[in-house]
Short mmCIF file of C-alpha atoms in Angstrom, two decimals:
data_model
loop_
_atom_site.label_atom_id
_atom_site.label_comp_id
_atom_site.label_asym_id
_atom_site.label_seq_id
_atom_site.Cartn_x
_atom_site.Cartn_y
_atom_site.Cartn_z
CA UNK A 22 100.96 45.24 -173.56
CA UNK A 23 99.02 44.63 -170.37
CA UNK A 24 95.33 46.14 -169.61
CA UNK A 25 93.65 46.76 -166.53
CA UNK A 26 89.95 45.89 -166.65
CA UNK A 27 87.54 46.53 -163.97
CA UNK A 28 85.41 43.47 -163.00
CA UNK A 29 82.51 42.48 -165.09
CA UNK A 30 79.49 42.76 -163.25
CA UNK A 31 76.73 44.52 -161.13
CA UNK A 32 78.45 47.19 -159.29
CA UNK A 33 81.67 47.67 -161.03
CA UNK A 34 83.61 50.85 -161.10
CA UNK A 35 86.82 52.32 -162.71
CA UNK A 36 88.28 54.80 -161.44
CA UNK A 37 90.31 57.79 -163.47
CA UNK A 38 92.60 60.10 -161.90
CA UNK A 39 94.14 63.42 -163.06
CA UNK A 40 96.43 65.40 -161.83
CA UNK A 41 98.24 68.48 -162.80
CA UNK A 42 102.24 69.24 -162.41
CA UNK A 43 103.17 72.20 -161.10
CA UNK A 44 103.30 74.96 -163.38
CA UNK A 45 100.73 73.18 -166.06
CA UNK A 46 97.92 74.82 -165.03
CA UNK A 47 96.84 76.09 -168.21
CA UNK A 48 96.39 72.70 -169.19
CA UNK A 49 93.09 72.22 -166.41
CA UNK A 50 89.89 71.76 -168.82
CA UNK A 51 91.79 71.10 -171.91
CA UNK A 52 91.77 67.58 -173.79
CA UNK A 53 92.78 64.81 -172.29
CA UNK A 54 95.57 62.56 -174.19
CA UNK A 55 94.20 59.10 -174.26
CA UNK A 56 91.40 57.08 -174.93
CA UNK A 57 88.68 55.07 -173.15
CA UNK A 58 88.01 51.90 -174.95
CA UNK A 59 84.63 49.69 -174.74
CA UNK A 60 82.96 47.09 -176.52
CA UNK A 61 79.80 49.41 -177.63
CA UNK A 62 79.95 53.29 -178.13
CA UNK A 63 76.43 53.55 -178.92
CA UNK A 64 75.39 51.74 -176.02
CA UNK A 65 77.95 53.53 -173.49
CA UNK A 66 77.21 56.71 -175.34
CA UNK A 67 73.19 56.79 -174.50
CA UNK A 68 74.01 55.10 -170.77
CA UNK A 69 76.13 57.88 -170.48
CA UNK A 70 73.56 60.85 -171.68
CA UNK A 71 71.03 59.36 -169.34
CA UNK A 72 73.46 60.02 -166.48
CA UNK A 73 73.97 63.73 -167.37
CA UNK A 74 77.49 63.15 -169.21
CA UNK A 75 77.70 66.40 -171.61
CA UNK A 76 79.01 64.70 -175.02
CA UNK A 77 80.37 66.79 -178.32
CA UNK A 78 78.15 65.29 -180.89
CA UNK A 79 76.67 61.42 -181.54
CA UNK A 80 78.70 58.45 -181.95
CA UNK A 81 81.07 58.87 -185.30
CA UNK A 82 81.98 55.49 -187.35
CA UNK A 83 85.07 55.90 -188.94
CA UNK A 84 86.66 52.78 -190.97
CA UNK A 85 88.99 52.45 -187.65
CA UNK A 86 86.35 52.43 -185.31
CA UNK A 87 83.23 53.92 -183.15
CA UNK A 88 84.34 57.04 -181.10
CA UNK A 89 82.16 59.80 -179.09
CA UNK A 90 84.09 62.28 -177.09
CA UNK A 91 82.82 63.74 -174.12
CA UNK A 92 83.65 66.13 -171.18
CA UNK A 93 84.31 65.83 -167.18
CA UNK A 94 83.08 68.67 -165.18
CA UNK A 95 86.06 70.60 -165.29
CA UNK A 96 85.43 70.91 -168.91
CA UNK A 97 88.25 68.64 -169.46
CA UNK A 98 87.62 66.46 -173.31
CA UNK A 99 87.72 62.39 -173.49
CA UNK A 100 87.65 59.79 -176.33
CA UNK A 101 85.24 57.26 -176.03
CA UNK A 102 86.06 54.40 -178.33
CA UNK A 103 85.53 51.09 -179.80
CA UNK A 104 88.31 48.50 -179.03
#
């Protein structure tokens, strides 16, 4: 399976874009089917807070993994994981 990964660094971005079919409208601000992975979910979680990014709750462990979820302005739900 291949994986994009933006550069490592000062000044990186990644870039995420949604879009909505015709006629799936209802589906604006709803959850998001996927995952965003990264090597610390604490870490990404507070970096993220600082920056204004409205999260559901802490961090959760689960035996699987680190995961936070979070929301885009549109009100639109992400999974913020551990790799």
């Amino acid at each position: 399976m291949a994986e994009d990964r933006a550069p490592v660094g000062v000044g990186a971005e990644t870039g995420l874009v949604l879009f909505t079919p015709e006629g799936h409208e209802d589906r604006i601000g709803t959850f998001f089917n996927g995952s965003l992975a990264c090597d610390d979910v604490e870490h990404s979680y507070r970096r993220m807070v600082e920056k204004g990014v409205e999260f559901e709750g802490p961090p959760q462990k689960q035996p699987w993994g680190t995961f936070a979820r979070f929301k885009d302005p549109d009100g639109n739900t992400f999974v913020l994981s551990s790799r």
